[in-house]
C-alpha cells in the first residue's frame, strides 16, 4: 500500500492530512502509517507461510514502543543489538523468547540480562564472545542458545558502510572458520547450538546475493547438525531487504520468497528473517517547515527546520530521500539545496535538487524516513528531537512527544 498520497492537492498519511498534524504537533515531525508497517510485516510473513518461519523485526530501524508494540501484536519476533532494545521490546509487549540478539560487542551485563529474560538465540560473532557466553551462562546455571553468525563472503552490492557480509567486514565469522567454532561450541557446557545465521548487508535490492549466500550457509548445515542433532532448529537469513527510495526496484516479498524458499524449504529448520528497513522504511516521513529561502549569486538554499540531527542519512551515506511539498503546487520547480540549520556544510537533505517552488512557512516532506530516521536522531547543536505520530486510518496517536529544552539538560549538572 502507498500510505502517503495526495488527495485534492494535499498530502495525506492514510486518512489524515499532514498539514493538520503539523499544525497540531509542530515540526519537524515524524509521521508513520500503522497500516503500511503492519502490512509490510504481514506480506513477508505470508510469503513464507508454507514453511515454519519467524520474521524478527530489526528494532534498530525504528525502536519506538508503539511500532514495536504493533508488530508484537501482529506476531513478530525481534532482532535486537543491545540491552536497550531488549528492554524496549519487553516494555512494548514483545516476547524475549522470540528475540535474536545480534552484534559484535555484547557485554557481560547484556548477556546476563538477555539470559535471565530467556532470549531465543544469541547470534555469536567471535570465539571470544562464545567463551564469554559459556562463562556467563554457567555462572547463572543456564545454557545460552546460540547461532554462529557466518560471514559467507558475498558482496551484497550496496553502500560500503552498510555492507556486512564481505570477507573484510568486522561482522560474523568467516565461513571457512565457522565449523571450527561450532565444534568448540559443542564442547561448552554453557552453550547450546540452536541455529546458523548470516546477515550480509542492508538496502539489498537484488535476490541474487541472498541466493549465493544462502547456498553457502546451507552448505554448513549438515555438518552442524551432526554436532548438535537434537538442538539445531533454525536457519537465519538476516535482514537487508531493500526498499524504493528513488528508482530502485527491490524484490517483493513474493519474489524474495520465490528466490530463497526452494533453497531452505527442505532443510527441516525454522527459517528466521531480520528485516528492519523493509518493514518501516516507506511507512514514515519527516515533515518539516521552510524557515527561509536564501538566494546567493550561485545557489538557492531552502532552509528547513529539520536538520541532519533529525535525519542523518543524506549526510552520512549520501542517501536519497524524495522531497515533496505537503500542498501540491502548480507553480513549477526550482533547483535548490535543501539544508537544515545545523552549523555544518554536511547538513543537507539534497543538493541541486529540482523541487516544487516552496516559500517560507510552507511544509515539505522527506519521504522514506521510517527506517534509520528517528532511530539515528541526536541532539547535536542542542536541538530537541522531533515528535513522532502514528496514524491508523483516521486515528492519530502521539507516540513520542517532542523534546523540550529542559529535556536537553536533564541528567547534566553544573560541577
Ligand atoms: N540484522 C542485522 C544483524 C543487522 O546488522 C541489520 C542492520 C539488520 C538485521 C536489519 O537490516 P535492514 O533490514 O534494516 O536492512 N543506518 C543504515 C542501515 C544500517 C543497518 C545496520 N544493520 C541506513 O540508514 O541505511
Tab-separated table of C-alpha atoms and ligand atoms in Angstrom:
chain	number	residue	atom	x	y	z
A	1	UNK	CA	0.000	0.000	0.000
A	2	UNK	CA	1.115	3.558	-0.548
A	3	UNK	CA	0.360	5.221	2.736
A	4	UNK	CA	1.302	8.745	1.646
A	5	UNK	CA	-0.825	10.098	-1.174
A	6	UNK	CA	-2.244	13.366	-2.394
A	7	UNK	CA	-5.972	13.956	-2.151
A	8	UNK	CA	-7.350	17.182	-3.525
A	9	UNK	CA	-3.941	18.764	-3.663
A	10	UNK	CA	-2.872	17.811	-0.147
A	11	UNK	CA	-0.558	15.086	1.084
A	12	UNK	CA	-2.173	12.620	3.455
A	13	UNK	CA	-0.932	9.831	5.687
A	14	UNK	CA	-3.703	7.268	5.364
A	15	UNK	CA	-6.817	9.414	6.038
A	16	UNK	CA	-5.152	12.310	7.796
A	17	UNK	CA	-3.797	15.452	6.086
A	18	UNK	CA	-0.183	16.081	7.082
A	19	UNK	CA	-0.984	19.798	7.305
A	20	UNK	CA	-3.254	19.068	10.257
A	21	UNK	CA	-0.628	17.007	12.017
A	22	UNK	CA	1.999	19.719	11.553
A	23	UNK	CA	-0.416	22.316	12.928
A	24	UNK	CA	-1.235	20.199	15.947
A	25	UNK	CA	2.143	18.728	16.836
A	26	UNK	CA	4.598	21.178	15.271
A	27	UNK	CA	7.585	20.447	13.050
A	28	UNK	CA	9.921	18.720	12.457
A	29	UNK	CA	7.597	15.764	12.895
A	30	UNK	CA	7.919	12.087	12.100
A	31	UNK	CA	4.658	10.593	10.855
A	32	UNK	CA	4.180	6.848	10.456
A	33	UNK	CA	1.475	4.779	8.822
A	34	UNK	CA	0.462	1.916	11.065
A	35	UNK	CA	-1.160	0.035	8.211
A	36	UNK	CA	1.837	0.285	5.922
A	37	UNK	CA	4.136	-1.031	8.637
A	38	UNK	CA	1.927	-3.903	9.752
A	39	UNK	CA	1.124	-4.624	6.090
A	40	UNK	CA	4.806	-4.973	5.212
A	41	UNK	CA	5.301	-7.403	8.080
A	42	UNK	CA	2.210	-9.375	7.121
A	43	UNK	CA	3.261	-9.501	3.456
A	44	UNK	CA	6.615	-11.038	4.273
A	45	UNK	CA	5.092	-13.344	6.858
A	46	UNK	CA	2.563	-14.558	4.297
A	47	UNK	CA	5.191	-15.130	1.619
A	48	UNK	CA	6.828	-17.733	3.870
A	49	UNK	CA	3.614	-19.327	5.141
A	50	UNK	CA	4.315	-22.727	3.583
A	51	UNK	CA	7.222	-23.306	5.962
A	52	UNK	CA	7.951	-22.866	9.661
A	53	UNK	CA	9.384	-19.345	9.975
A	54	UNK	CA	9.625	-16.257	12.159
A	55	UNK	CA	10.044	-12.693	10.929
A	56	UNK	CA	12.171	-10.892	13.527
A	57	UNK	CA	11.827	-7.144	13.037
A	58	UNK	CA	15.206	-5.387	13.416
A	59	UNK	CA	14.415	-2.914	16.170
A	60	UNK	CA	17.343	-0.643	15.294
A	61	UNK	CA	15.478	0.622	12.228
A	62	UNK	CA	12.795	2.262	14.345
A	63	UNK	CA	12.573	1.496	18.006
A	64	UNK	CA	9.513	3.483	19.033
A	65	UNK	CA	7.498	1.482	21.579
A	66	UNK	CA	4.264	1.875	19.650
A	67	UNK	CA	5.798	0.436	16.494
A	68	UNK	CA	7.370	-2.470	18.349
A	69	UNK	CA	4.007	-2.982	20.061
A	70	UNK	CA	2.040	-3.076	16.786
A	71	UNK	CA	4.468	-5.603	15.348
A	72	UNK	CA	4.407	-7.709	18.516
A	73	UNK	CA	0.607	-7.830	18.254
A	74	UNK	CA	0.951	-8.929	14.641
A	75	UNK	CA	3.111	-11.855	15.789
A	76	UNK	CA	6.608	-10.598	15.024
A	77	UNK	CA	9.803	-11.673	16.679
A	78	UNK	CA	12.604	-9.146	17.053
A	79	UNK	CA	16.250	-8.744	16.142
A	80	UNK	CA	17.949	-6.759	18.886
A	81	UNK	CA	21.503	-5.483	19.291
A	82	UNK	CA	21.593	-4.103	22.825
A	83	UNK	CA	20.067	-4.427	26.272
A	84	UNK	CA	18.256	-1.176	25.497
A	85	UNK	CA	16.497	-2.676	22.502
A	86	UNK	CA	15.542	-5.759	24.510
A	87	UNK	CA	14.169	-3.524	27.249
A	88	UNK	CA	12.072	-1.704	24.661
A	89	UNK	CA	10.719	-4.961	23.255
A	90	UNK	CA	9.698	-6.164	26.699
A	91	UNK	CA	8.121	-2.815	27.594
A	92	UNK	CA	6.190	-2.842	24.323
A	93	UNK	CA	4.747	-6.304	24.935
A	94	UNK	CA	7.115	-8.363	22.773
A	95	UNK	CA	8.436	-11.745	23.871
A	96	UNK	CA	12.124	-12.281	24.699
A	97	UNK	CA	11.625	-15.874	23.589
A	98	UNK	CA	11.138	-14.520	20.055
A	99	UNK	CA	14.225	-12.288	20.109
A	100	UNK	CA	17.526	-12.907	18.405
A	101	UNK	CA	20.446	-10.940	19.812
A	102	UNK	CA	22.992	-9.746	17.219
A	103	UNK	CA	26.077	-7.553	17.472
A	104	UNK	CA	29.830	-7.904	17.776
A	105	UNK	CA	30.206	-6.427	21.250
A	106	UNK	CA	27.683	-7.877	23.691
A	107	UNK	CA	28.781	-7.034	27.222
A	108	UNK	CA	28.576	-9.325	30.256
A	109	UNK	CA	25.684	-7.226	31.610
A	110	UNK	CA	23.811	-7.522	28.311
A	111	UNK	CA	24.374	-11.269	28.150
A	112	UNK	CA	23.121	-11.716	31.724
A	113	UNK	CA	20.056	-9.588	31.084
A	114	UNK	CA	19.171	-11.490	27.929
A	115	UNK	CA	19.774	-14.900	29.507
A	116	UNK	CA	17.619	-14.070	32.501
A	117	UNK	CA	14.788	-12.955	30.225
A	118	UNK	CA	15.031	-16.148	28.175
A	119	UNK	CA	16.280	-14.896	24.834
A	120	UNK	CA	15.619	-17.097	21.778
A	121	UNK	CA	19.113	-17.017	20.218
A	122	UNK	CA	22.418	-15.208	20.602
A	123	UNK	CA	23.980	-14.632	17.197
A	124	UNK	CA	27.635	-15.155	18.042
A	125	UNK	CA	30.173	-13.050	16.181
A	126	UNK	CA	33.531	-14.255	17.584
A	127	UNK	CA	35.227	-17.021	19.546
A	128	UNK	CA	35.796	-14.560	22.387
A	129	UNK	CA	32.064	-13.891	22.586
A	130	UNK	CA	31.288	-17.613	22.508
A	131	UNK	CA	33.535	-18.179	25.529
A	132	UNK	CA	32.009	-15.253	27.349
A	133	UNK	CA	28.509	-16.618	26.724
A	134	UNK	CA	29.568	-20.008	28.057
A	135	UNK	CA	31.084	-18.444	31.150
A	136	UNK	CA	28.118	-16.194	31.991
A	137	UNK	CA	25.570	-18.941	31.283
A	138	UNK	CA	27.345	-21.451	33.515
A	139	UNK	CA	27.545	-18.899	36.309
A	140	UNK	CA	23.771	-18.413	36.008
A	141	UNK	CA	23.263	-22.188	35.726
A	142	UNK	CA	21.792	-21.765	32.274
A	143	UNK	CA	22.640	-22.697	28.710
A	144	UNK	CA	22.938	-19.931	26.159
A	145	UNK	CA	21.184	-20.824	22.892
A	146	UNK	CA	23.475	-19.771	20.059
A	147	UNK	CA	23.835	-19.479	16.320
A	148	UNK	CA	27.152	-18.602	14.766
A	149	UNK	CA	26.857	-15.576	12.530
A	150	UNK	CA	28.544	-16.864	9.433
A	151	UNK	CA	30.162	-14.408	7.103
A	152	UNK	CA	29.639	-16.035	3.716
A	153	UNK	CA	31.927	-13.631	1.843
A	154	UNK	CA	29.279	-12.463	-0.612
A	155	UNK	CA	29.092	-8.924	-1.936
A	156	UNK	CA	25.577	-7.576	-1.303
A	157	UNK	CA	26.189	-4.798	-3.849
A	158	UNK	CA	25.151	-1.987	-1.551
A	159	UNK	CA	26.711	1.040	0.173
A	160	UNK	CA	30.113	0.315	1.732
A	161	UNK	CA	29.012	1.429	5.220
A	162	UNK	CA	26.069	-0.961	5.332
A	163	UNK	CA	27.656	-3.919	3.634
A	164	UNK	CA	28.447	-6.550	6.225
A	165	UNK	CA	28.846	-9.916	4.536
A	166	UNK	CA	32.127	-9.302	2.760
A	167	UNK	CA	35.235	-11.071	3.960
A	168	UNK	CA	36.941	-7.944	5.271
A	169	UNK	CA	33.981	-6.805	7.406
A	170	UNK	CA	34.052	-6.808	11.212
A	171	UNK	CA	30.892	-8.896	11.362
A	172	UNK	CA	30.450	-12.616	11.760
A	173	UNK	CA	32.875	-15.473	11.456
A	174	UNK	CA	34.238	-16.393	8.073
A	175	UNK	CA	32.604	-19.453	6.575
A	176	UNK	CA	35.943	-21.242	6.480
A	177	UNK	CA	36.301	-20.996	10.244
A	178	UNK	CA	32.655	-21.354	11.238
A	179	UNK	CA	32.649	-25.129	11.617
A	180	UNK	CA	35.609	-24.962	13.982
A	181	UNK	CA	33.671	-22.503	16.137
A	182	UNK	CA	30.653	-24.819	16.138
A	183	UNK	CA	32.941	-27.669	17.224
A	184	UNK	CA	34.162	-25.605	20.115
A	185	UNK	CA	30.572	-24.639	20.970
A	186	UNK	CA	29.535	-28.284	21.045
A	187	UNK	CA	32.066	-28.883	23.814
A	188	UNK	CA	30.935	-25.995	26.020
A	189	UNK	CA	28.541	-26.857	28.837
A	190	UNK	CA	27.057	-23.353	28.979
A	191	UNK	CA	26.146	-23.206	25.316
A	192	UNK	CA	23.528	-24.931	23.188
A	193	UNK	CA	23.763	-24.868	19.402
A	194	UNK	CA	20.397	-23.700	18.122
A	195	UNK	CA	20.996	-22.294	14.667
A	196	UNK	CA	23.060	-20.932	11.835
A	197	UNK	CA	22.819	-17.286	10.875
A	198	UNK	CA	24.008	-14.710	8.364
A	199	UNK	CA	23.335	-11.066	7.596
A	200	UNK	CA	25.093	-9.786	4.512
A	201	UNK	CA	24.142	-6.124	4.410
A	202	UNK	CA	21.380	-3.605	4.147
A	203	UNK	CA	19.322	-1.996	1.374
A	204	UNK	CA	19.922	-5.000	-0.880
A	205	UNK	CA	17.736	-4.663	-3.946
A	206	UNK	CA	18.556	-7.944	-5.666
A	207	UNK	CA	17.762	-11.507	-4.675
A	208	UNK	CA	20.973	-12.961	-6.092
A	209	UNK	CA	23.245	-12.077	-3.138
A	210	UNK	CA	20.773	-13.841	-0.814
A	211	UNK	CA	20.725	-16.896	-3.050
A	212	UNK	CA	24.524	-17.099	-3.254
A	213	UNK	CA	24.990	-16.515	0.446
A	214	UNK	CA	22.185	-18.893	1.484
A	215	UNK	CA	23.694	-21.666	-0.610
A	216	UNK	CA	26.995	-21.203	1.169
A	217	UNK	CA	25.326	-21.073	4.582
A	218	UNK	CA	23.269	-24.171	3.915
A	219	UNK	CA	26.419	-25.997	2.856
A	220	UNK	CA	27.320	-25.891	6.520
A	221	UNK	CA	24.054	-27.130	7.981
A	222	UNK	CA	24.567	-30.888	7.735
A	223	UNK	CA	27.897	-30.736	9.499
A	224	UNK	CA	26.493	-28.530	12.231
A	225	UNK	CA	23.551	-30.920	12.568
A	226	UNK	CA	25.922	-33.779	13.229
A	227	UNK	CA	27.422	-31.797	16.086
A	228	UNK	CA	24.038	-30.901	17.565
A	229	UNK	CA	21.359	-33.205	16.120
A	230	UNK	CA	18.842	-32.612	18.885
A	231	UNK	CA	19.145	-28.876	19.322
A	232	UNK	CA	19.770	-27.398	15.863
A	233	UNK	CA	16.470	-25.752	14.940
A	234	UNK	CA	16.930	-22.541	12.945
A	235	UNK	CA	18.491	-21.023	9.879
A	236	UNK	CA	18.505	-17.222	9.892
A	237	UNK	CA	18.996	-15.388	6.594
A	238	UNK	CA	19.348	-11.967	8.232
A	239	UNK	CA	17.771	-8.719	7.168
A	240	UNK	CA	18.691	-6.247	4.481
A	241	UNK	CA	15.802	-6.397	2.025
A	242	UNK	CA	15.854	-3.041	0.258
A	243	UNK	CA	13.121	-0.530	-0.412
A	244	UNK	CA	12.432	2.018	-3.101
A	245	UNK	CA	13.874	5.425	-2.229
A	246	UNK	CA	14.090	6.739	-5.791
A	247	UNK	CA	14.127	4.402	-8.738
A	248	UNK	CA	15.176	1.085	-7.228
A	249	UNK	CA	13.088	-1.994	-7.878
A	250	UNK	CA	13.620	-4.173	-4.812
A	251	UNK	CA	12.090	-7.633	-4.703
A	252	UNK	CA	8.544	-8.002	-3.460
A	253	UNK	CA	8.041	-10.453	-0.582
A	254	UNK	CA	6.813	-12.993	-3.144
A	255	UNK	CA	9.897	-12.544	-5.317
A	256	UNK	CA	12.182	-12.749	-2.305
A	257	UNK	CA	10.440	-15.903	-1.093
A	258	UNK	CA	10.477	-17.422	-4.571
A	259	UNK	CA	14.253	-16.972	-4.667
A	260	UNK	CA	15.124	-18.387	-1.264
A	261	UNK	CA	12.310	-20.815	-0.418
A	262	UNK	CA	13.478	-23.543	-2.809
A	263	UNK	CA	16.834	-23.488	-1.022
A	264	UNK	CA	15.559	-23.639	2.545
A	265	UNK	CA	12.249	-25.435	2.465
A	266	UNK	CA	13.568	-28.980	2.739
A	267	UNK	CA	16.276	-28.325	5.278
A	268	UNK	CA	13.946	-29.119	8.160
A	269	UNK	CA	14.799	-25.964	10.077
A	270	UNK	CA	12.720	-22.960	11.053
A	271	UNK	CA	13.648	-20.016	8.819
A	272	UNK	CA	14.270	-16.688	10.521
A	273	UNK	CA	14.457	-13.283	8.823
A	274	UNK	CA	15.620	-9.990	10.347
A	275	UNK	CA	14.170	-7.179	8.221
A	276	UNK	CA	14.173	-3.622	9.529
A	277	UNK	CA	14.070	-1.121	6.696
A	278	UNK	CA	11.684	-3.230	4.611
A	279	UNK	CA	9.065	-3.085	7.368
A	280	UNK	CA	9.215	0.575	8.361
A	281	UNK	CA	11.217	2.492	5.731
A	282	UNK	CA	8.435	3.590	3.424
A	283	UNK	CA	5.973	3.747	6.303
A	284	UNK	CA	7.351	7.017	7.662
A	285	UNK	CA	8.049	10.587	6.590
A	286	UNK	CA	9.661	13.591	8.174
A	287	UNK	CA	7.501	16.705	7.919
A	288	UNK	CA	9.425	19.965	8.048
A	289	UNK	CA	8.698	23.663	7.623
A	290	UNK	CA	10.697	26.002	5.432
A	291	UNK	CA	12.228	28.696	7.627
A	292	UNK	CA	13.988	30.782	4.981
A	293	UNK	CA	14.743	30.697	1.299
A	294	UNK	CA	18.246	32.084	0.852
A	295	UNK	CA	19.407	33.103	-2.579
A	296	UNK	CA	23.107	33.586	-3.261
A	297	UNK	CA	24.635	34.515	-6.609
A	298	UNK	CA	25.290	30.836	-7.297
A	299	UNK	CA	22.674	28.879	-5.411
A	300	UNK	CA	19.300	28.774	-3.764
A	301	UNK	CA	19.117	27.284	-0.300
A	302	UNK	CA	15.826	26.108	1.132
A	303	UNK	CA	16.459	26.135	4.870
A	304	UNK	CA	14.160	23.819	6.802
A	305	UNK	CA	13.509	23.388	10.495
A	306	UNK	CA	14.642	19.756	10.229
A	307	UNK	CA	18.356	19.086	10.111
A	308	UNK	CA	20.977	16.355	9.977
A	309	UNK	CA	20.441	15.671	13.668
A	310	UNK	CA	16.843	14.661	12.865
A	311	UNK	CA	17.646	12.617	9.747
A	312	UNK	CA	21.310	11.903	9.207
A	313	UNK	CA	21.121	9.523	6.239
A	314	UNK	CA	21.819	12.072	3.458
A	315	UNK	CA	24.822	13.475	5.360
A	316	UNK	CA	26.181	10.093	6.362
A	317	UNK	CA	25.533	7.934	3.306
A	318	UNK	CA	24.695	10.496	0.622
A	319	UNK	CA	21.371	8.759	0.549
A	320	UNK	CA	18.443	9.994	-1.468
A	321	UNK	CA	15.128	10.921	0.109
A	322	UNK	CA	12.385	12.188	-2.121
A	323	UNK	CA	11.280	15.681	-1.059
A	324	UNK	CA	7.758	16.816	-1.836
A	325	UNK	CA	5.514	19.657	-0.714
A	326	UNK	CA	2.582	18.971	1.602
A	327	UNK	CA	0.441	21.237	-0.552
A	328	UNK	CA	0.704	20.273	-4.209
A	329	UNK	CA	1.695	23.297	-6.271
A	330	UNK	CA	1.410	24.041	-9.937
A	331	UNK	CA	3.976	26.817	-9.789
A	332	UNK	CA	6.798	24.851	-11.351
A	333	UNK	CA	10.092	23.774	-9.925
A	334	UNK	CA	13.191	25.388	-8.537
A	335	UNK	CA	16.652	23.952	-8.235
A	336	UNK	CA	17.863	24.238	-4.676
A	337	UNK	CA	19.915	22.780	-1.874
A	338	UNK	CA	17.596	21.678	0.917
A	339	UNK	CA	19.503	22.256	4.138
A	340	UNK	CA	18.983	22.363	7.873
A	341	UNK	CA	20.046	24.945	10.461
A	342	UNK	CA	22.965	22.898	11.868
A	343	UNK	CA	26.381	24.539	11.643
A	344	UNK	CA	27.974	22.051	9.265
A	345	UNK	CA	28.234	22.056	5.499
A	346	UNK	CA	27.261	18.394	5.638
A	347	UNK	CA	23.861	19.383	6.965
A	348	UNK	CA	21.866	18.914	3.783
A	349	UNK	CA	18.998	16.725	2.694
A	350	UNK	CA	19.572	17.287	-1.010
A	351	UNK	CA	21.923	19.247	-3.234
A	352	UNK	CA	20.959	20.871	-6.518
A	353	UNK	CA	17.574	19.151	-6.339
A	354	UNK	CA	14.669	20.168	-8.545
A	355	UNK	CA	11.778	20.562	-6.128
A	356	UNK	CA	8.434	22.291	-6.114
A	357	UNK	CA	8.861	26.032	-5.677
A	358	UNK	CA	8.188	26.438	-1.975
A	359	UNK	CA	8.140	29.605	0.057
A	360	UNK	CA	8.908	30.458	3.631
A	361	UNK	CA	6.477	28.916	6.108
A	362	UNK	CA	5.445	26.129	3.766
A	363	UNK	CA	5.659	22.445	4.597
A	364	UNK	CA	7.897	19.890	2.938
A	365	UNK	CA	8.066	16.158	3.439
A	366	UNK	CA	11.137	13.945	3.350
A	367	UNK	CA	9.897	10.557	2.263
A	368	UNK	CA	11.051	7.027	3.117
A	369	UNK	CA	12.208	8.193	6.535
A	370	UNK	CA	10.593	5.491	8.667
A	371	UNK	CA	13.799	3.461	8.963
A	372	UNK	CA	17.011	4.828	10.485
A	373	UNK	CA	15.459	8.288	10.776
A	374	UNK	CA	14.378	8.946	14.340
A	375	UNK	CA	16.392	5.918	15.436
A	376	UNK	CA	19.590	7.748	14.451
A	377	UNK	CA	18.493	11.221	15.542
A	378	UNK	CA	20.638	13.112	18.016
A	379	UNK	CA	20.623	16.335	19.994
A	380	UNK	CA	23.542	17.802	18.045
A	381	UNK	CA	23.560	21.599	18.185
A	382	UNK	CA	21.323	21.191	21.254
A	383	UNK	CA	18.287	20.636	19.129
A	384	UNK	CA	15.380	18.841	20.822
A	385	UNK	CA	14.444	15.738	18.866
A	386	UNK	CA	11.182	15.666	16.889
A	387	UNK	CA	7.850	14.267	17.998
A	388	UNK	CA	6.529	11.058	16.436
A	389	UNK	CA	2.957	10.364	15.407
A	390	UNK	CA	1.330	7.086	14.386
A	391	UNK	CA	-1.631	7.228	12.022
A	392	UNK	CA	-4.103	4.379	11.741
A	393	UNK	CA	-6.882	5.232	9.276
A	394	UNK	CA	-8.170	8.497	10.676
A	395	UNK	CA	-6.874	7.806	14.152
A	396	UNK	CA	-3.832	9.755	15.303
A	397	UNK	CA	-1.592	8.877	18.255
A	398	UNK	CA	1.290	10.951	19.514
A	399	UNK	CA	3.735	8.113	20.188
A	400	UNK	CA	6.595	10.270	21.351
A	401	UNK	CA	6.273	13.847	22.493
A	402	UNK	CA	8.632	16.490	21.185
A	403	UNK	CA	11.637	17.006	23.422
A	404	UNK	CA	11.769	20.237	25.378
A	405	UNK	CA	14.704	22.486	26.193
A	406	UNK	CA	14.534	21.064	29.701
A	407	UNK	CA	14.890	17.515	28.340
A	408	UNK	CA	18.142	18.602	26.732
A	409	UNK	CA	19.857	19.180	30.055
A	410	UNK	CA	18.145	16.542	32.161
A	411	UNK	CA	20.880	14.309	33.524
A	412	UNK	CA	23.513	17.065	33.481
A	413	UNK	CA	24.683	19.285	36.288
A	414	UNK	CA	26.973	22.204	36.876
A	415	UNK	CA	30.027	20.858	38.684
B	1	LIG	N1	20.211	-7.884	11.203
B	1	LIG	C1	21.449	-7.422	11.490
B	1	LIG	C2	22.403	-8.305	12.152
B	1	LIG	C3	21.786	-6.105	11.137
B	1	LIG	O1	23.006	-5.657	11.400
B	1	LIG	C4	20.834	-5.278	10.490
B	1	LIG	C5	21.153	-3.895	10.125
B	1	LIG	C6	19.558	-5.813	10.242
B	1	LIG	C7	19.284	-7.113	10.604
B	1	LIG	C8	18.483	-5.017	9.588
B	1	LIG	O2	18.843	-4.578	8.324
B	1	LIG	P1	17.717	-3.925	7.365
B	1	LIG	O3	16.716	-4.993	7.067
B	1	LIG	O4	17.115	-2.777	8.050
B	1	LIG	O5	18.491	-3.513	6.156
B	1	LIG	N2	21.738	3.032	9.223
B	1	LIG	C9	21.834	2.415	7.924
B	1	LIG	C10	21.493	0.951	7.959
B	1	LIG	C11	22.347	0.162	8.924
B	1	LIG	C12	21.960	-1.283	9.001
B	1	LIG	C13	22.658	-1.977	10.102
B	1	LIG	N3	22.289	-3.339	10.312
B	1	LIG	C14	20.939	3.194	6.964
B	1	LIG	O6	20.345	4.197	7.369
B	1	LIG	O7	20.853	2.854	5.782
